[in-house]
Amino acid sequence: MLLFGATGMIGRGVLRECLLDPLVRRVLAVVRTATGQHHPKLQEILLPDFFAIDSLQQQLRGFDTCLYCLGVSAGGMSEQQYTRITYDLTLKIADLLVRLDPDMTFIYISGAGTDSSGKGRFMWARVKGRTENALRGLPFRATYMFRPGLVQPLHGVRSRTASYRMLYAVTTPILPLLRRLFPGAITTADQLGWAMLAVAHRGYGKPILENSDINAIAGAEP
């Protein structure tokens, strides 16, 4: 498995599930800073500037799946800034990977509410939608867009985004109630990781997976 974004809140949960999965023999995490984890399956490559991804062509060969969890919050960013990270960087990495091995499966973490038309009122949703559409147009063996809603971090993981930390601090005491009231809108980092690996191993019947699909695959209780 290739993993991008392994030091983020979602990526750390996905990395944990990769290391626990007996079907995953090797994980190569491309990171700006070290994950701090040590495991026989795990190899890390430090790349301070992801736009220099072309320098890693040899190291990125030979993988059948890429789990792409790299991303930033749109808060306080212009559309141009957000597009550079969310669209330009994602497509630069994906373009390189599909040239190296078009038989790869590419799984992208998007978000609930993403606008596939690319023309909606919310900037982040437009940019995510354009990114999804561009990824689906690449000649990978398969591409899957995961659109989680509220993702609950577990195992002591905390978001590095201040607004997300505040949101989790407020909602954590009532999450059990929220999960009962809105079962299709909330998932956990573990469930998201389970679902991504299940789709990587077995595929799925549609390319865009909403939060309810994620929970169903992960075996979440309704």
mmCIF file of C-alpha atoms in Angstrom:
data_model
loop_
_atom_site.group_PDB
_atom_site.id
_atom_site.type_symbol
_atom_site.label_atom_id
_atom_site.label_comp_id
_atom_site.label_asym_id
_atom_site.label_seq_id
_atom_site.Cartn_x
_atom_site.Cartn_y
_atom_site.Cartn_z
ATOM 1 C CA MET A 1 0.000 0.000 0.000
ATOM 2 C CA LEU A 2 1.059 3.543 -0.758
ATOM 3 C CA LEU A 3 -0.239 6.012 1.808
ATOM 4 C CA PHE A 4 -0.268 9.790 1.530
ATOM 5 C CA GLY A 5 -1.316 11.888 4.515
ATOM 6 C CA ALA A 6 -0.326 9.401 7.217
ATOM 7 C CA THR A 7 0.328 12.118 9.827
ATOM 8 C CA GLY A 8 -3.115 13.720 9.560
ATOM 9 C CA MET A 9 -6.095 12.816 11.740
ATOM 10 C CA ILE A 10 -7.698 10.554 9.137
ATOM 11 C CA GLY A 11 -4.401 9.276 7.766
ATOM 12 C CA ARG A 12 -3.209 8.171 11.191
ATOM 13 C CA GLY A 13 -6.344 6.096 11.618
ATOM 14 C CA VAL A 14 -5.953 4.597 8.151
ATOM 15 C CA LEU A 15 -2.294 3.792 8.823
ATOM 16 C CA ARG A 16 -3.258 1.991 12.022
ATOM 17 C CA GLU A 17 -5.713 -0.211 10.152
ATOM 18 C CA CYS A 18 -3.162 -0.935 7.418
ATOM 19 C CA LEU A 19 -0.667 -2.152 9.987
ATOM 20 C CA LEU A 20 -3.311 -4.338 11.660
ATOM 21 C CA ASP A 21 -4.574 -5.871 8.399
ATOM 22 C CA PRO A 22 -2.926 -9.265 7.719
ATOM 23 C CA LEU A 23 -3.602 -8.850 3.985
ATOM 24 C CA VAL A 24 -1.399 -5.745 3.856
ATOM 25 C CA ARG A 25 2.205 -6.871 3.601
ATOM 26 C CA ARG A 26 3.889 -3.480 3.204
ATOM 27 C CA VAL A 27 3.014 0.170 3.721
ATOM 28 C CA LEU A 28 5.034 2.981 2.200
ATOM 29 C CA ALA A 29 4.043 6.298 3.777
ATOM 30 C CA VAL A 30 5.142 9.446 1.982
ATOM 31 C CA VAL A 31 5.196 12.165 4.638
ATOM 32 C CA ARG A 32 6.524 15.644 5.303
ATOM 33 C CA THR A 33 7.334 14.731 8.911
ATOM 34 C CA ALA A 34 7.906 11.339 10.509
ATOM 35 C CA THR A 35 4.873 9.461 11.808
ATOM 36 C CA GLY A 36 6.698 8.425 14.970
ATOM 37 C CA GLN A 37 5.552 4.846 14.454
ATOM 38 C CA HIS A 38 7.753 1.781 14.103
ATOM 39 C CA HIS A 39 6.455 -1.425 12.558
ATOM 40 C CA PRO A 40 7.971 -4.174 10.403
ATOM 41 C CA LYS A 41 5.474 -3.387 7.627
ATOM 42 C CA LEU A 42 6.054 0.358 7.642
ATOM 43 C CA GLN A 43 8.533 2.292 5.537
ATOM 44 C CA GLU A 44 8.545 6.083 5.463
ATOM 45 C CA ILE A 45 9.890 8.520 2.911
ATOM 46 C CA LEU A 46 10.291 12.112 4.068
ATOM 47 C CA LEU A 47 9.423 14.603 1.347
ATOM 48 C CA PRO A 48 9.169 18.183 2.647
ATOM 49 C CA ASP A 49 7.709 19.436 -0.658
ATOM 50 C CA PHE A 50 5.153 17.063 -2.173
ATOM 51 C CA PHE A 51 5.312 18.980 -5.443
ATOM 52 C CA ALA A 52 8.754 17.354 -5.806
ATOM 53 C CA ILE A 53 7.079 13.936 -6.031
ATOM 54 C CA ASP A 54 8.786 13.207 -9.371
ATOM 55 C CA SER A 55 12.020 12.660 -7.446
ATOM 56 C CA LEU A 56 10.530 9.463 -5.957
ATOM 57 C CA GLN A 57 9.628 7.664 -9.166
ATOM 58 C CA GLN A 58 11.698 4.570 -8.447
ATOM 59 C CA GLN A 59 10.478 4.214 -4.851
ATOM 60 C CA LEU A 60 6.803 4.493 -5.874
ATOM 61 C CA ARG A 61 6.841 1.578 -8.314
ATOM 62 C CA GLY A 62 5.330 -1.835 -7.570
ATOM 63 C CA PHE A 63 2.283 -0.940 -5.472
ATOM 64 C CA ASP A 64 -1.244 -2.072 -6.307
ATOM 65 C CA THR A 65 -3.097 0.524 -4.204
ATOM 66 C CA CYS A 66 -2.742 4.153 -3.179
ATOM 67 C CA LEU A 67 -4.711 5.422 -0.180
ATOM 68 C CA TYR A 68 -4.751 9.209 -0.558
ATOM 69 C CA CYS A 69 -5.616 10.920 2.736
ATOM 70 C CA LEU A 70 -3.651 14.103 2.143
ATOM 71 C CA GLY A 71 -5.636 17.308 2.483
ATOM 72 C CA VAL A 72 -6.156 20.627 4.243
ATOM 73 C CA SER A 73 -9.043 22.549 5.724
ATOM 74 C CA ALA A 74 -10.446 25.269 3.470
ATOM 75 C CA GLY A 75 -10.868 27.616 6.428
ATOM 76 C CA GLY A 76 -9.105 30.927 5.844
ATOM 77 C CA MET A 77 -7.877 29.926 2.374
ATOM 78 C CA SER A 78 -8.630 31.530 -0.960
ATOM 79 C CA GLU A 79 -9.964 29.324 -3.738
ATOM 80 C CA GLN A 80 -6.601 29.610 -5.492
ATOM 81 C CA GLN A 81 -4.702 28.450 -2.393
ATOM 82 C CA TYR A 82 -7.124 25.608 -1.699
ATOM 83 C CA THR A 83 -7.062 24.515 -5.342
ATOM 84 C CA ARG A 84 -3.263 24.328 -5.329
ATOM 85 C CA ILE A 85 -3.265 21.748 -2.508
ATOM 86 C CA THR A 86 -6.541 19.947 -3.143
ATOM 87 C CA TYR A 87 -6.587 19.801 -6.942
ATOM 88 C CA ASP A 88 -3.145 20.629 -8.328
ATOM 89 C CA LEU A 89 -1.100 18.564 -5.874
ATOM 90 C CA THR A 90 -3.492 15.608 -5.886
ATOM 91 C CA LEU A 91 -3.499 15.437 -9.682
ATOM 92 C CA LYS A 92 0.272 15.853 -9.877
ATOM 93 C CA ILE A 93 0.743 12.816 -7.624
ATOM 94 C CA ALA A 94 -2.026 10.803 -9.304
ATOM 95 C CA ASP A 95 -0.677 11.580 -12.802
ATOM 96 C CA LEU A 96 2.730 10.262 -11.784
ATOM 97 C CA LEU A 97 1.308 7.098 -10.204
ATOM 98 C CA VAL A 98 -0.888 6.230 -13.182
ATOM 99 C CA ARG A 99 2.100 6.607 -15.505
ATOM 100 C CA LEU A 100 4.176 4.344 -13.275
ATOM 101 C CA ASP A 101 1.475 1.692 -12.903
ATOM 102 C CA PRO A 102 -1.972 2.068 -14.509
ATOM 103 C CA ASP A 103 -3.004 -1.231 -12.868
ATOM 104 C CA MET A 104 -3.156 0.573 -9.512
ATOM 105 C CA THR A 105 -6.315 1.269 -7.491
ATOM 106 C CA PHE A 106 -6.497 4.888 -6.267
ATOM 107 C CA ILE A 107 -8.687 5.677 -3.234
ATOM 108 C CA TYR A 108 -9.238 9.349 -2.459
ATOM 109 C CA ILE A 109 -10.594 10.898 0.746
ATOM 110 C CA SER A 110 -13.052 13.582 -0.327
ATOM 111 C CA GLY A 111 -15.923 14.769 1.880
ATOM 112 C CA ALA A 112 -19.669 14.692 2.395
ATOM 113 C CA GLY A 113 -21.328 17.440 0.383
ATOM 114 C CA THR A 114 -18.758 17.430 -2.408
ATOM 115 C CA ASP A 115 -20.213 19.044 -5.532
ATOM 116 C CA SER A 116 -19.617 16.915 -8.624
ATOM 117 C CA SER A 117 -20.796 19.748 -10.883
ATOM 118 C CA GLY A 118 -17.884 21.888 -9.692
ATOM 119 C CA LYS A 119 -20.178 24.919 -9.827
ATOM 120 C CA GLY A 120 -21.873 25.035 -6.415
ATOM 121 C CA ARG A 121 -21.833 27.892 -3.934
ATOM 122 C CA PHE A 122 -19.336 26.361 -1.500
ATOM 123 C CA MET A 123 -15.748 26.793 -2.597
ATOM 124 C CA TRP A 124 -14.370 23.653 -0.968
ATOM 125 C CA ALA A 125 -17.160 21.505 -2.443
ATOM 126 C CA ARG A 126 -16.500 22.852 -5.953
ATOM 127 C CA VAL A 127 -12.783 22.186 -5.729
ATOM 128 C CA LYS A 128 -13.296 18.709 -4.268
ATOM 129 C CA GLY A 129 -15.793 17.970 -7.030
ATOM 130 C CA ARG A 130 -13.377 19.001 -9.760
ATOM 131 C CA THR A 131 -10.696 16.888 -8.118
ATOM 132 C CA GLU A 132 -12.949 13.819 -7.979
ATOM 133 C CA ASN A 133 -13.935 14.234 -11.621
ATOM 134 C CA ALA A 134 -10.333 14.573 -12.749
ATOM 135 C CA LEU A 135 -9.241 11.507 -10.775
ATOM 136 C CA ARG A 136 -12.059 9.427 -12.228
ATOM 137 C CA GLY A 137 -10.858 10.396 -15.695
ATOM 138 C CA LEU A 138 -7.397 8.913 -15.159
ATOM 139 C CA PRO A 139 -6.738 5.400 -16.528
ATOM 140 C CA PHE A 140 -6.220 3.650 -13.188
ATOM 141 C CA ARG A 141 -7.540 0.108 -12.826
ATOM 142 C CA ALA A 142 -10.090 1.594 -10.426
ATOM 143 C CA THR A 143 -10.694 4.860 -8.580
ATOM 144 C CA TYR A 144 -12.910 5.349 -5.537
ATOM 145 C CA MET A 145 -13.990 8.606 -3.940
ATOM 146 C CA PHE A 146 -14.747 8.338 -0.204
ATOM 147 C CA ARG A 147 -17.022 11.058 1.174
ATOM 148 C CA PRO A 148 -17.068 10.761 4.962
ATOM 149 C CA GLY A 149 -19.119 13.132 7.076
ATOM 150 C CA LEU A 150 -18.024 13.797 10.643
ATOM 151 C CA VAL A 151 -15.063 11.515 11.367
ATOM 152 C CA GLN A 152 -14.537 10.683 15.031
ATOM 153 C CA PRO A 153 -10.834 10.273 15.880
ATOM 154 C CA LEU A 154 -9.939 7.404 18.205
ATOM 155 C CA HIS A 155 -6.939 6.084 20.148
ATOM 156 C CA GLY A 156 -5.869 9.517 21.338
ATOM 157 C CA VAL A 157 -5.532 11.006 17.849
ATOM 158 C CA ARG A 158 -6.324 14.728 17.629
ATOM 159 C CA SER A 159 -6.837 16.953 14.622
ATOM 160 C CA ARG A 160 -4.175 19.572 13.954
ATOM 161 C CA THR A 161 -6.893 22.005 12.790
ATOM 162 C CA ALA A 162 -8.029 24.212 15.687
ATOM 163 C CA SER A 163 -11.624 24.537 14.472
ATOM 164 C CA TYR A 164 -11.921 20.737 14.185
ATOM 165 C CA ARG A 165 -10.527 20.284 17.704
ATOM 166 C CA MET A 166 -13.170 22.676 19.013
ATOM 167 C CA LEU A 167 -15.896 20.825 17.110
ATOM 168 C CA TYR A 168 -14.795 17.462 18.510
ATOM 169 C CA ALA A 169 -14.539 18.883 22.031
ATOM 170 C CA VAL A 170 -18.142 20.059 21.821
ATOM 171 C CA THR A 171 -19.600 16.998 20.107
ATOM 172 C CA THR A 172 -17.687 14.146 21.771
ATOM 173 C CA PRO A 173 -19.967 13.923 24.842
ATOM 174 C CA ILE A 174 -23.061 13.650 22.632
ATOM 175 C CA LEU A 175 -21.604 11.535 19.810
ATOM 176 C CA PRO A 176 -23.463 8.364 20.890
ATOM 177 C CA LEU A 177 -26.740 10.302 20.623
ATOM 178 C CA LEU A 178 -25.745 11.882 17.317
ATOM 179 C CA ARG A 179 -24.830 8.478 15.891
ATOM 180 C CA ARG A 180 -28.295 7.191 16.788
ATOM 181 C CA LEU A 181 -30.035 10.248 15.340
ATOM 182 C CA PHE A 182 -27.846 10.586 12.224
ATOM 183 C CA PRO A 183 -26.320 7.135 11.568
ATOM 184 C CA GLY A 184 -25.458 8.010 7.980
ATOM 185 C CA ALA A 185 -23.571 11.209 8.804
ATOM 186 C CA ILE A 186 -20.914 10.097 11.299
ATOM 187 C CA THR A 187 -18.140 7.526 11.109
ATOM 188 C CA THR A 188 -14.921 6.788 12.978
ATOM 189 C CA ALA A 189 -11.351 6.818 11.756
ATOM 190 C CA ASP A 190 -11.237 3.048 12.336
ATOM 191 C CA GLN A 191 -14.358 2.417 10.261
ATOM 192 C CA LEU A 192 -13.054 4.656 7.501
ATOM 193 C CA GLY A 193 -9.775 2.738 7.457
ATOM 194 C CA TRP A 194 -11.588 -0.639 7.466
ATOM 195 C CA ALA A 195 -13.784 0.442 4.562
ATOM 196 C CA MET A 196 -10.884 1.753 2.493
ATOM 197 C CA LEU A 197 -9.002 -1.515 2.917
ATOM 198 C CA ALA A 198 -12.080 -3.604 2.156
ATOM 199 C CA VAL A 199 -12.589 -1.703 -1.101
ATOM 200 C CA ALA A 200 -8.890 -1.957 -1.919
ATOM 201 C CA HIS A 201 -9.008 -5.739 -1.448
ATOM 202 C CA ARG A 202 -12.392 -6.527 -3.017
ATOM 203 C CA GLY A 203 -13.555 -3.502 -4.994
ATOM 204 C CA TYR A 204 -16.979 -1.905 -4.777
ATOM 205 C CA GLY A 205 -19.995 -1.526 -7.026
ATOM 206 C CA LYS A 206 -19.841 2.253 -7.434
ATOM 207 C CA PRO A 207 -17.013 4.793 -7.576
ATOM 208 C CA ILE A 208 -18.389 7.316 -5.048
ATOM 209 C CA LEU A 209 -18.964 6.139 -1.490
ATOM 210 C CA GLU A 210 -20.993 8.294 0.853
ATOM 211 C CA ASN A 211 -20.768 8.093 4.642
ATOM 212 C CA SER A 212 -23.560 5.516 4.827
ATOM 213 C CA ASP A 213 -21.673 3.291 2.373
ATOM 214 C CA ILE A 214 -18.530 3.599 4.461
ATOM 215 C CA ASN A 215 -20.318 2.523 7.630
ATOM 216 C CA ALA A 216 -22.088 -0.338 5.856
ATOM 217 C CA ILE A 217 -18.823 -1.708 4.500
ATOM 218 C CA ALA A 218 -17.170 -1.381 7.896
ATOM 219 C CA GLY A 219 -20.049 -3.267 9.517
ATOM 220 C CA ALA A 220 -21.260 -0.307 11.536
ATOM 221 C CA GLU A 221 -24.466 -0.774 13.477
ATOM 222 C CA PRO A 222 -27.392 1.275 12.122
#
